[in-house]
Amino acid sequence: MALQWLLLLSLICSALLLVDVTHSASQDVRKAYIVYMGDKPKNEVPLSPLHLNMLQDVVHSRNIEDFEHEALLLHSYKRSFNGFAAMLTEQEAQKMGGMDGVVSVFPSKQSKIKTTKSWNFLGFPETVKRSKLERDIIVGVIDTGIWPESYSFSDAGFSPPPKKWKGKCQGNGNLTCNNKLIGARYYRASRSFEDDVESPRDSNGHGTHCASTAAGNLLSVAATTINRQFITKVQLGNGKIYEGLLPNIHDLKGKFYPLIYGGDAPNTKNGADASISRFCFQNSIDANLIKGKKAADEVLGLPPVSASYVSLEENRNIYKYINSTRNPTATIWKSEEINDVLAPYVPSYSSRGPNSAIPNILKPDLAAPGTYILAAVPPIDGGRLGGYNFKTGTSMACPHATAVAAYVKSFHPKWSPAAIQSALITTAKPMSTRVNPEAEFAYGAGLINPSRAPYPGLVYDLNEQDYINFLCSQGYSGKLLQTLTRDKTSCPKSNNGKVNDLNYPSFALSIKDPKFINGVFHRTVTNVGSSNSTYKAKVAASLGLKISVNPSVLSFTALGQKKSFTVTIAGPIEKSSLASASLVWDDGVFQVRSPIIVYVGI
């Protein structure tokens, strides 16, 4: 991920954002429009000046940033795609749509802030038909610990832990469990605890945030769903305004403060130098040097103060400004909320495929919300909203997947982990390559879909022997294999297993030459939908790919019945090193979708 900069303010204020994105200019009403320009350029072309020039051509003004005392350029999209949000009249929007390089122009619909949960974005209903089995599901989290005092872990209304629970609460004198947080342990590997405490109590914040996302209590706190973006503007003393991406609830009311670069204020008494203080690590800044000032730091976390992330390009301009005057000043405005109409898309911080260890296993499996997720944190992590804070990363996506897996298991307690994984993958919502050019290597099967996941129709199941055969095909044998299985397991003499034969709910084929493609996959599905059902295979493939399924019709007469089939892939791939496809088994009620990707291996 490209390094982003964070502008910090030492003064903490508390106010909530209310935004009006429409205004009147002369006799024409302006409103927010999204100008979509396709994929981001492969070269490092600065996009903000380009977008500003396009606006100047449309509105015939050379002072866009001060047009009627309001910035018309609301935001430049430059991380996952090329485009911008701007305040335009209907006539200007039509004119913009005819410009070279513009794919489409459409209004940005405004929505009020209503929910703390990304679950709304995923379409997860708060009330569903409850199974009698849907209770006593235990979610385990291995992380930095937990802050039990958070309301997210209150046990109000909870009955005692289920009888099957055999764990313990290793509080070590400073942590108490309850009927919600039923157990806690702490472990130390080879390192000492250093600044941490010898207990499950969280002194970092990561574990509390993830646990409350996966299995926290329902709350009602103002925030935003995942298809929103927070635009936070930074204004320098010279009048320049730069946009950043960060939820900022603190209102400075336009007051300017002295500005200092964190690298110029190291806490030398604590052993820090500029290489440390530039990142604003704890105790690395000399408090006397930054008192009453704003600090420009290279930080990736979300602080409990007014802050805004800016790009490297904007960072350089801010740094130049700091060094160009004796008294640099700046202010940070409250965030503006805009509807991210192109969501969901996979941001740059997310890990991507292909799978370097096993090229013919698709990475990732699927996508889940991970940007600006609001969840519980301990006081040391600076809870900005009464013990809650926003965090971003793949670590925030994982507890969403964990929660949905637990939800599926509550309906199907006897399903194997592989069957649950299959349900999550085959029911995921397909995502668009328009804003995710890496296709399946960015989002896998697509966006996790909790409302459909308990009802997949068919599952691709795996048992222990399947995994052993797979490990044997990868060269694991003898003591190495027994180290993993913890018994006297050995590879069968007749084992001729291949990666392609692992009963996985997706298909990945790494090739050397795009002109010559030949891949064969063997799969078996188990009927978990309707007892009497007939599924037909539907294949969608990129130009050049030839995919056949044999047999192409699977008929079932009972639940739990298994049927096998073969998928054959031939080529060539035309004009690309990557080609996407999909296989859907459809019985008219259930659609069981598996992603397929063929690519030239590195």
Coordinates of C-alpha atoms in Angstrom, one line a residue:
M1 CA 0.0 0.0 0.0
A2 CA 1.3 3.4 -0.9
L3 CA 2.3 5.4 2.1
Q4 CA -0.4 8.0 3.1
W5 CA 0.1 10.9 5.4
L6 CA -2.0 11.9 8.3
L7 CA -2.6 15.5 9.5
L8 CA -3.1 15.5 13.2
L9 CA -4.5 18.1 15.5
S10 CA -3.6 18.3 19.2
L11 CA -7.0 19.8 20.1
I12 CA -9.8 17.4 20.6
C13 CA -13.3 18.6 19.9
S14 CA -16.6 16.7 19.7
A15 CA -19.3 17.4 17.1
L16 CA -21.3 15.4 14.6
L17 CA -21.4 15.8 10.9
L18 CA -24.5 17.2 9.1
V19 CA -24.0 17.8 5.4
D20 CA -26.0 19.6 2.7
V21 CA -24.6 18.7 -0.7
T22 CA -26.8 20.9 -2.7
H23 CA -26.8 24.7 -3.3
S24 CA -27.9 27.3 -5.8
A25 CA -25.5 29.0 -8.1
S26 CA -27.1 31.9 -10.0
Q27 CA -30.4 30.4 -11.3
D28 CA -29.1 26.9 -11.8
V29 CA -29.3 24.3 -9.0
R30 CA -26.1 22.5 -8.4
K31 CA -25.9 19.0 -6.9
A32 CA -23.3 16.3 -6.5
Y33 CA -22.4 14.2 -9.6
I34 CA -20.0 11.3 -10.0
V35 CA -17.8 11.5 -13.1
Y36 CA -16.5 8.0 -13.8
M37 CA -13.5 7.7 -16.1
G38 CA -12.7 4.0 -15.9
D39 CA -9.6 2.3 -14.6
K40 CA -6.9 4.4 -12.9
P41 CA -3.8 5.1 -15.2
K42 CA -1.0 2.7 -14.9
N43 CA 1.6 5.5 -14.8
E44 CA 1.8 7.8 -11.8
V45 CA -0.1 10.7 -13.4
P46 CA -1.4 13.2 -10.9
L47 CA -5.2 13.0 -11.2
S48 CA -6.4 16.0 -9.1
P49 CA -5.0 18.6 -11.6
L50 CA -6.6 16.7 -14.5
H51 CA -10.0 16.7 -12.8
L52 CA -9.7 20.3 -11.9
N53 CA -8.9 21.3 -15.5
M54 CA -12.0 19.3 -16.7
L55 CA -14.1 21.3 -14.3
Q56 CA -12.6 24.6 -15.4
D57 CA -13.5 23.7 -19.0
V58 CA -17.1 23.0 -18.0
V59 CA -17.9 25.8 -15.7
H60 CA -15.7 28.4 -17.4
S61 CA -14.1 29.5 -14.1
R62 CA -10.4 29.7 -13.3
N63 CA -11.0 29.8 -9.6
I64 CA -12.8 26.5 -9.0
E65 CA -11.6 26.1 -5.4
D66 CA -13.2 29.4 -4.4
F67 CA -16.3 29.3 -6.6
E68 CA -19.0 31.0 -4.5
H69 CA -16.9 30.2 -1.4
E70 CA -17.4 26.5 -1.9
A71 CA -15.2 23.9 -3.5
L72 CA -16.9 22.4 -6.6
L73 CA -14.5 19.6 -6.8
L74 CA -15.7 17.4 -3.9
H75 CA -13.3 14.5 -4.3
S76 CA -10.9 12.9 -6.7
Y77 CA -11.0 9.1 -6.9
K78 CA -7.5 7.9 -7.5
R79 CA -6.9 4.7 -5.5
S80 CA -9.1 2.1 -7.2
F81 CA -10.4 3.9 -10.3
N82 CA -10.2 7.2 -12.1
G83 CA -13.0 9.7 -11.5
F84 CA -14.2 12.5 -9.3
A85 CA -17.2 14.0 -7.5
A86 CA -18.2 17.5 -8.2
M87 CA -21.0 20.1 -7.8
L88 CA -22.5 20.6 -11.2
T89 CA -25.7 21.9 -12.8
E90 CA -27.6 19.5 -15.0
Q91 CA -26.4 21.3 -18.1
E92 CA -22.8 21.1 -16.9
A93 CA -23.2 17.4 -16.2
Q94 CA -24.4 16.8 -19.7
K95 CA -21.4 18.7 -21.1
M96 CA -19.1 16.7 -18.9
G97 CA -20.5 13.5 -20.1
G98 CA -19.4 14.4 -23.7
M99 CA -15.8 15.0 -22.8
D100 CA -13.0 12.7 -23.9
G101 CA -12.2 10.0 -21.4
V102 CA -15.5 10.3 -19.5
V103 CA -17.4 7.0 -19.3
S104 CA -20.5 8.2 -17.5
V105 CA -21.8 11.0 -15.3
F106 CA -24.6 10.3 -12.8
P107 CA -26.0 12.0 -9.7
S108 CA -24.6 11.1 -6.2
K109 CA -27.6 10.4 -4.0
Q110 CA -27.5 11.8 -0.5
S111 CA -28.4 9.5 2.4
K112 CA -28.6 10.5 6.1
I113 CA -26.2 8.8 8.6
K114 CA -28.3 6.0 10.2
T115 CA -26.3 3.0 11.2
T116 CA -23.1 1.8 12.8
K117 CA -23.1 -1.5 11.0
S118 CA -21.6 -2.7 7.7
W119 CA -24.2 -5.5 8.0
N120 CA -26.8 -3.2 6.5
F121 CA -24.6 -2.7 3.4
L122 CA -24.4 -6.5 3.1
G123 CA -28.2 -6.8 3.2
F124 CA -28.3 -8.7 6.4
P125 CA -31.8 -8.5 7.9
E126 CA -32.2 -7.8 11.6
T127 CA -35.1 -10.2 11.9
V128 CA -35.2 -13.6 10.2
K129 CA -36.9 -16.9 10.7
R130 CA -35.1 -18.4 13.6
S131 CA -34.2 -22.0 13.8
K132 CA -34.5 -23.7 17.2
L133 CA -31.0 -24.8 16.7
E134 CA -29.8 -21.2 16.3
R135 CA -28.4 -20.7 19.7
D136 CA -25.3 -21.4 21.8
I137 CA -22.9 -20.7 18.9
I138 CA -19.5 -19.8 20.3
V139 CA -17.1 -17.6 18.4
G140 CA -13.4 -17.8 19.3
V141 CA -11.0 -14.9 18.6
I142 CA -7.2 -15.2 18.7
D143 CA -6.0 -11.7 18.8
T144 CA -4.5 -9.0 21.1
G145 CA -7.1 -9.5 23.8
I146 CA -10.4 -7.9 24.8
W147 CA -11.9 -5.0 26.8
P148 CA -14.7 -6.7 28.7
E149 CA -16.2 -3.4 30.0
S150 CA -17.3 -2.4 26.5
Y151 CA -21.1 -2.4 26.0
S152 CA -20.5 -4.7 23.0
F153 CA -19.7 -7.5 25.5
S154 CA -22.5 -6.8 28.1
D155 CA -24.3 -10.0 29.1
A156 CA -27.7 -8.3 29.8
G157 CA -30.4 -10.7 28.7
F158 CA -27.9 -13.6 28.2
S159 CA -28.4 -17.0 29.8
P160 CA -25.5 -18.9 31.4
P161 CA -22.9 -20.4 29.0
P162 CA -23.9 -23.7 27.3
K163 CA -23.0 -27.0 29.0
K164 CA -20.7 -27.8 26.1
W165 CA -18.4 -25.0 27.0
K166 CA -15.3 -26.4 28.6
G167 CA -13.1 -23.4 28.6
K168 CA -12.0 -21.0 31.4
C169 CA -11.6 -17.4 32.2
Q170 CA -8.0 -16.7 32.9
G171 CA -8.5 -13.2 34.1
N172 CA -5.3 -13.0 36.2
G173 CA -6.9 -10.5 38.6
N174 CA -7.8 -7.8 36.1
L175 CA -10.5 -9.3 33.9
T176 CA -13.8 -10.8 34.6
C177 CA -15.9 -12.9 32.2
N178 CA -19.7 -13.0 32.0
N179 CA -22.6 -14.7 30.2
K180 CA -21.6 -12.9 26.9
L181 CA -17.8 -13.1 27.2
I182 CA -17.7 -16.7 28.4
G183 CA -14.0 -17.3 28.4
A184 CA -10.6 -15.7 28.0
R185 CA -7.0 -17.0 27.9
Y186 CA -3.6 -15.4 27.3
Y187 CA -0.5 -17.0 25.7
R188 CA 3.1 -16.0 25.3
A189 CA 5.3 -17.5 22.6
S190 CA 9.0 -16.6 22.7
R191 CA 8.9 -12.9 23.5
S192 CA 8.2 -11.2 26.8
F193 CA 5.0 -9.3 27.3
E194 CA 7.0 -6.0 27.2
D195 CA 4.4 -3.2 27.6
D196 CA 1.5 -5.6 27.5
V197 CA -0.1 -7.1 30.6
E198 CA -0.1 -10.7 31.5
S199 CA -3.8 -11.3 31.0
P200 CA -6.4 -11.4 28.2
R201 CA -7.1 -7.7 28.7
D202 CA -6.5 -5.8 25.4
S203 CA -3.8 -3.1 25.6
N204 CA -3.7 -2.7 21.8
G205 CA -7.3 -2.4 20.5
H206 CA -7.1 -4.8 17.6
G207 CA -8.7 -7.8 19.4
T208 CA -11.5 -5.8 20.9
H209 CA -12.4 -4.2 17.6
C210 CA -12.4 -7.6 15.7
A211 CA -14.4 -9.4 18.5
S212 CA -17.1 -6.7 18.7
T213 CA -17.4 -6.8 14.9
A214 CA -17.8 -10.6 14.8
A215 CA -20.0 -11.1 17.8
G216 CA -20.8 -7.8 19.5
N217 CA -24.1 -6.6 20.8
L218 CA -26.5 -4.6 18.7
L219 CA -25.9 -0.9 19.3
S220 CA -27.5 2.4 18.1
V221 CA -24.7 4.9 17.4
A222 CA -24.6 7.4 14.5
A223 CA -22.1 6.4 11.8
T224 CA -22.2 5.3 8.2
T225 CA -22.7 2.2 6.1
I226 CA -19.9 0.9 3.9
N227 CA -21.2 2.5 0.7
R228 CA -20.3 6.0 2.1
Q229 CA -17.0 7.9 2.0
F230 CA -15.9 10.6 4.4
I231 CA -14.1 13.5 2.7
T232 CA -12.1 15.6 5.1
K233 CA -10.6 18.8 3.8
V234 CA -7.4 20.3 5.1
Q235 CA -6.9 24.1 4.5
L236 CA -3.4 25.6 4.8
G237 CA -2.6 29.2 5.9
N238 CA -1.9 30.1 2.2
G239 CA -5.5 29.2 1.2
K240 CA -4.7 25.9 -0.4
I241 CA -7.2 23.1 0.3
Y242 CA -6.4 19.4 0.1
E243 CA -8.8 16.5 0.4
G244 CA -8.3 13.5 2.6
L245 CA -10.1 10.3 3.4
L246 CA -10.9 9.9 7.1
P247 CA -14.0 10.2 9.3
N248 CA -13.5 13.4 11.3
I249 CA -16.2 14.3 13.8
H250 CA -14.3 17.1 15.5
D251 CA -15.3 20.7 14.6
L252 CA -12.5 23.3 14.7
K253 CA -14.9 26.0 13.4
G254 CA -12.4 27.1 10.9
K255 CA -9.8 28.1 13.5
F256 CA -6.2 27.9 12.2
Y257 CA -3.5 26.4 14.3
P258 CA 0.3 26.5 14.0
L259 CA 1.5 23.6 11.9
I260 CA 4.6 21.4 12.6
Y261 CA 6.0 18.3 10.9
G262 CA 6.3 15.4 13.3
G263 CA 9.8 14.7 12.2
D264 CA 10.8 18.1 13.4
A265 CA 9.6 17.4 17.0
P266 CA 11.3 14.2 18.2
N267 CA 11.2 13.3 21.9
T268 CA 15.0 12.9 22.2
K269 CA 14.7 12.4 26.0
N270 CA 12.8 9.2 25.2
G271 CA 15.4 8.1 22.6
A272 CA 13.3 9.1 19.6
D273 CA 14.7 10.7 16.5
A274 CA 13.1 12.1 13.3
S275 CA 12.9 8.7 11.7
I276 CA 10.6 7.6 14.6
S277 CA 8.7 10.8 15.4
R278 CA 7.6 11.3 11.7
F279 CA 5.3 8.3 12.3
C280 CA 3.9 9.9 15.5
F281 CA 4.5 6.7 17.5
Q282 CA 3.5 6.8 21.2
N283 CA 5.9 8.9 23.3
S284 CA 8.0 9.7 20.2
I285 CA 6.8 13.4 20.0
D286 CA 8.1 16.1 22.2
A287 CA 4.9 17.5 23.8
N288 CA 6.5 20.9 24.5
L289 CA 7.3 21.4 20.8
I290 CA 3.8 20.5 19.5
K291 CA 1.7 22.1 22.3
G292 CA -1.1 24.0 20.7
K293 CA 0.0 23.0 17.2
K294 CA -1.1 20.6 14.4
A295 CA 1.4 17.9 13.5
A296 CA 1.8 16.5 10.0
D297 CA 2.8 12.9 10.5
E298 CA 3.2 9.7 8.4
V299 CA 0.6 7.7 10.3
L300 CA -1.7 4.9 9.1
G301 CA -3.9 4.5 12.2
L302 CA -7.1 6.4 13.1
P303 CA -6.4 8.8 15.9
P304 CA -8.8 10.2 18.5
V305 CA -8.2 13.8 17.2
S306 CA -9.1 15.9 14.2
A307 CA -7.3 14.2 11.3
S308 CA -7.3 13.6 7.6
Y309 CA -5.3 11.2 5.4
V310 CA -3.9 12.9 2.3
S311 CA -2.0 11.4 -0.7
L312 CA 1.7 11.5 -1.3
E313 CA 1.3 14.2 -3.9
E314 CA -0.6 16.4 -1.4
N315 CA 1.8 15.5 1.4
R316 CA 4.7 16.9 -0.6
N317 CA 2.8 20.2 -1.1
I318 CA 2.0 20.4 2.6
Y319 CA 5.6 19.7 3.5
K320 CA 6.8 22.4 1.1
Y321 CA 4.4 24.9 2.6
I322 CA 5.7 24.1 6.2
N323 CA 9.3 24.9 5.0
S324 CA 8.3 28.0 3.0
T325 CA 7.2 30.2 5.9
R326 CA 8.1 31.0 9.4
N327 CA 4.6 30.6 10.7
P328 CA 2.8 27.7 8.9
T329 CA -0.8 27.2 9.9
A330 CA -3.7 24.9 9.0
T331 CA -7.1 23.8 9.9
I332 CA -9.1 20.6 9.4
W333 CA -12.8 20.8 8.4
K334 CA -15.5 18.4 9.5
S335 CA -16.0 15.5 7.2
E336 CA -18.4 15.6 4.3
E337 CA -20.4 12.5 3.6
I338 CA -20.8 11.4 -0.1
N339 CA -22.5 8.3 -1.4
D340 CA -19.9 5.9 -2.8
V341 CA -21.9 4.8 -5.8
L342 CA -19.2 2.5 -7.1
A343 CA -19.0 0.4 -3.9
P344 CA -18.1 -2.3 -3.3
Y345 CA -14.6 -2.3 -4.6
V346 CA -11.3 -3.6 -3.2
P347 CA -8.9 -0.9 -2.0
S348 CA -5.2 -1.1 -2.4
Y349 CA -4.5 -2.2 1.2
S350 CA -6.2 -5.6 0.6
S351 CA -4.1 -8.6 -0.2
R352 CA -4.5 -10.0 -3.7
G353 CA -3.9 -13.1 -5.7
P354 CA -2.5 -15.1 -7.3
N355 CA -1.7 -17.7 -4.6
S356 CA 2.1 -17.8 -4.7
A357 CA 2.2 -21.0 -2.6
I358 CA -0.4 -23.0 -4.5
P359 CA -1.1 -21.3 -7.8
N360 CA -4.2 -23.4 -8.7
I361 CA -6.1 -22.4 -5.5
L362 CA -7.8 -19.1 -5.9
K363 CA -6.8 -16.3 -3.6
P364 CA -8.8 -14.7 -2.0
D365 CA -11.9 -16.7 -1.4
L366 CA -14.3 -13.7 -1.2
A367 CA -14.5 -10.1 -0.1
A368 CA -16.0 -8.6 3.0
P369 CA -16.3 -5.0 4.4
G370 CA -13.0 -3.7 5.8
T371 CA -12.9 0.1 5.3
Y372 CA -13.8 2.4 8.1
I373 CA -15.5 -0.2 10.3
L374 CA -16.9 1.2 13.5
A375 CA -16.5 -1.2 16.5
A376 CA -15.5 -1.3 20.1
V377 CA -12.0 -0.3 21.3
P378 CA -10.4 0.1 24.7
P379 CA -9.7 3.6 26.1
I380 CA -6.0 3.3 25.2
D381 CA -7.0 3.1 21.5
G382 CA -8.8 6.4 21.7
G383 CA -12.5 5.6 21.4
R384 CA -13.8 8.7 19.6
L385 CA -17.4 7.7 20.0
G386 CA -17.9 6.6 23.6
G387 CA -15.6 3.6 23.4
Y388 CA -15.9 3.0 19.6
N389 CA -13.6 3.8 16.8
F390 CA -13.2 3.3 13.0
K391 CA -10.5 0.9 11.8
T392 CA -9.5 -0.2 8.3
G393 CA -7.8 -3.3 7.0
T394 CA -8.2 -6.9 6.1
S395 CA -8.3 -7.6 9.8
M396 CA -11.7 -5.8 9.8
A397 CA -13.0 -7.9 6.9
C398 CA -12.1 -11.2 8.6
P399 CA -14.5 -10.9 11.5
H400 CA -17.3 -10.2 9.1
A401 CA -16.6 -13.5 7.4
T402 CA -16.3 -15.2 10.8
A403 CA -19.7 -13.8 11.9
V404 CA -21.4 -15.1 8.7
A405 CA -19.8 -18.5 9.1
A406 CA -21.1 -18.7 12.7
Y407 CA -24.5 -17.6 11.4
V408 CA -24.5 -20.4 8.8
K409 CA -23.4 -22.9 11.5
S410 CA -26.3 -21.9 13.7
F411 CA -28.7 -23.2 11.0
H412 CA -26.5 -26.2 10.1
P413 CA -24.7 -27.3 13.3
K414 CA -23.5 -30.6 11.8
W415 CA -21.9 -29.0 8.7
S416 CA -18.2 -29.3 8.3
P417 CA -15.9 -26.2 8.1
A418 CA -15.5 -26.9 4.3
A419 CA -19.3 -27.0 3.8
I420 CA -19.7 -23.7 5.5
Q421 CA -16.8 -22.2 3.5
S422 CA -18.4 -23.5 0.3
A423 CA -21.8 -21.9 1.3
L424 CA -20.1 -18.5 1.8
I425 CA -18.2 -18.7 -1.5
T426 CA -21.0 -20.0 -3.8
T427 CA -23.6 -17.5 -2.5
A428 CA -21.3 -14.4 -2.7
K429 CA -22.5 -11.5 -4.8
P430 CA -20.5 -11.1 -8.0
M431 CA -18.5 -7.9 -8.2
S432 CA -17.6 -5.7 -11.1
T433 CA -14.2 -5.8 -13.0
R434 CA -15.0 -2.2 -14.0
V435 CA -13.6 -0.9 -10.7
N436 CA -11.6 -4.1 -9.8
P437 CA -9.3 -4.7 -12.8
E438 CA -7.6 -7.6 -11.0
A439 CA -11.0 -9.4 -11.1
E440 CA -11.1 -12.6 -9.0
F441 CA -7.6 -11.9 -7.7
A442 CA -9.1 -8.9 -5.9
Y443 CA -12.5 -10.1 -4.7
G444 CA -12.5 -13.9 -5.2
A445 CA -16.1 -15.1 -5.6
G446 CA -17.4 -11.7 -4.7
L447 CA -19.0 -9.9 -1.8
I448 CA -20.1 -12.1 1.1
N449 CA -23.8 -12.4 1.3
P450 CA -25.1 -13.3 4.8
S451 CA -28.8 -13.5 3.8
R452 CA -28.2 -16.2 1.2
A453 CA -25.3 -18.1 2.8
P454 CA -27.4 -20.4 5.0
Y455 CA -29.2 -21.6 1.8
P456 CA -26.6 -22.6 -0.8
G457 CA -28.5 -25.5 -2.4
L458 CA -25.3 -27.5 -3.1
V459 CA -22.0 -27.6 -1.1
Y460 CA -18.5 -28.7 -2.1
D461 CA -17.5 -30.7 1.0
L462 CA -14.1 -32.0 2.2
N463 CA -13.1 -34.5 4.9
E464 CA -9.9 -35.1 6.7
Q465 CA -8.7 -37.7 4.1
D466 CA -9.3 -35.2 1.3
Y467 CA -6.9 -32.8 3.0
I468 CA -4.3 -35.5 3.6
N469 CA -4.4 -36.5 -0.1
F470 CA -4.0 -32.8 -1.0
L471 CA -1.0 -32.5 1.3
C472 CA 0.5 -35.6 -0.2
S473 CA 0.1 -34.2 -3.7
Q474 CA 2.1 -31.1 -2.5
G475 CA 5.1 -33.2 -1.4
Y476 CA 4.2 -33.6 2.3
S477 CA 5.0 -37.1 3.6
G478 CA 6.5 -39.0 6.5
K479 CA 7.4 -37.0 9.6
L480 CA 6.4 -33.7 8.0
L481 CA 2.9 -35.0 7.3
Q482 CA 2.6 -36.5 10.8
T483 CA 3.6 -33.2 12.3
L484 CA 0.5 -31.6 10.8
T485 CA -1.9 -34.5 11.5
R486 CA -0.4 -35.4 14.9
D487 CA -0.9 -39.1 14.3
K488 CA 0.8 -41.9 12.3
T489 CA -0.9 -40.9 9.0
S490 CA 1.0 -41.7 5.8
C491 CA 0.4 -41.0 2.2
P492 CA -1.5 -43.8 0.4
K493 CA 0.6 -45.7 -2.1
S494 CA -2.1 -45.2 -4.8
N495 CA -2.3 -41.5 -4.2
N496 CA -2.2 -39.6 -7.5
G497 CA -4.0 -36.5 -6.2
K498 CA -3.6 -33.2 -7.9
V499 CA -4.4 -29.7 -6.7
N500 CA -7.1 -29.5 -9.4
D501 CA -8.9 -32.4 -7.7
L502 CA -9.2 -30.8 -4.3
N503 CA -13.0 -30.4 -3.9
Y504 CA -12.8 -26.6 -3.7
P505 CA -15.8 -24.4 -4.6
S506 CA -13.6 -22.3 -7.0
F507 CA -11.4 -23.0 -10.0
A508 CA -8.0 -21.4 -10.7
L509 CA -5.7 -22.5 -13.5
S510 CA -2.1 -21.2 -13.8
I511 CA -0.6 -21.5 -17.3
K512 CA 2.7 -20.7 -19.0
D513 CA 1.5 -19.9 -22.5
P514 CA -1.8 -18.1 -23.1
K515 CA -2.1 -19.8 -26.5
F516 CA -2.1 -23.3 -25.0
I517 CA -4.6 -23.9 -22.2
N518 CA -5.6 -27.3 -20.9
G519 CA -7.0 -27.9 -17.4
V520 CA -9.2 -30.6 -16.0
F521 CA -10.9 -30.4 -12.6
H522 CA -12.9 -33.1 -10.8
R523 CA -15.6 -32.0 -8.3
T524 CA -18.3 -33.5 -6.1
V525 CA -21.3 -31.6 -4.8
T526 CA -23.7 -32.6 -1.9
N527 CA -27.4 -31.7 -2.1
V528 CA -28.5 -29.5 0.9
G529 CA -31.3 -27.7 -0.9
S530 CA -34.4 -29.6 -2.1
S531 CA -34.7 -33.4 -1.8
N532 CA -35.9 -33.7 -5.4
S533 CA -34.1 -31.3 -7.7
T534 CA -32.4 -31.1 -11.0
Y535 CA -29.5 -28.6 -11.6
K536 CA -28.3 -27.5 -15.0
A537 CA -24.8 -26.1 -15.6
K538 CA -24.5 -22.5 -16.9
V539 CA -21.1 -21.3 -17.9
A540 CA -20.1 -17.7 -18.7
A541 CA -16.6 -17.2 -20.0
S542 CA -14.3 -14.6 -21.5
L543 CA -13.6 -14.5 -25.2
G544 CA -11.4 -17.4 -26.2
L545 CA -12.0 -19.6 -23.2
K546 CA -13.8 -22.9 -23.9
I547 CA -15.3 -24.5 -20.8
S548 CA -17.2 -27.8 -20.8
V549 CA -19.0 -29.5 -17.9
N550 CA -19.7 -33.2 -17.9
P551 CA -22.3 -34.1 -17.0
S552 CA -24.0 -30.8 -17.5
V553 CA -27.2 -31.9 -15.6
L554 CA -27.2 -33.2 -12.0
S555 CA -30.4 -34.8 -10.7
F556 CA -30.9 -35.5 -7.0
T557 CA -33.6 -37.6 -5.2
A558 CA -32.6 -37.0 -1.6
L559 CA -30.9 -34.6 0.7
G560 CA -27.2 -35.5 1.4
Q561 CA -26.9 -37.2 -2.0
K562 CA -23.6 -36.6 -3.8
K563 CA -23.0 -36.1 -7.5
S564 CA -19.6 -35.7 -9.3
F565 CA -18.7 -33.8 -12.5
T566 CA -15.7 -32.7 -14.5
V567 CA -14.8 -29.2 -15.7
T568 CA -12.5 -29.0 -18.7
I569 CA -10.9 -25.7 -19.7
A570 CA -9.2 -25.0 -23.1
G571 CA -8.0 -21.8 -24.8
P572 CA -6.4 -19.6 -25.9
I573 CA -6.8 -16.4 -23.9
E574 CA -7.0 -13.5 -26.3
K575 CA -5.3 -10.1 -25.7
S576 CA -4.8 -10.7 -22.0
S577 CA -2.8 -12.6 -19.4
L578 CA -5.9 -13.2 -17.3
A579 CA -9.4 -14.4 -18.2
S580 CA -12.5 -14.7 -15.9
A581 CA -15.4 -17.1 -16.1
S582 CA -18.0 -18.7 -13.8
L583 CA -19.9 -21.9 -13.4
V584 CA -23.4 -21.8 -12.0
W585 CA -25.5 -24.8 -11.1
D586 CA -29.1 -23.7 -11.3
D587 CA -32.3 -25.6 -10.4
G588 CA -34.6 -22.7 -10.6
V589 CA -34.5 -22.0 -6.9
F590 CA -30.8 -22.2 -5.9
Q591 CA -28.0 -20.7 -8.0
V592 CA -24.6 -22.2 -6.9
R593 CA -21.9 -20.0 -8.4
S594 CA -18.2 -20.8 -8.6
P595 CA -15.6 -18.4 -9.9
I596 CA -13.2 -19.5 -12.6
I597 CA -9.9 -17.7 -13.4
V598 CA -7.2 -18.6 -15.9
Y599 CA -4.0 -16.7 -15.8
V600 CA -0.4 -16.7 -17.0
G601 CA 1.7 -17.6 -13.9
I602 CA 4.7 -15.6 -12.8

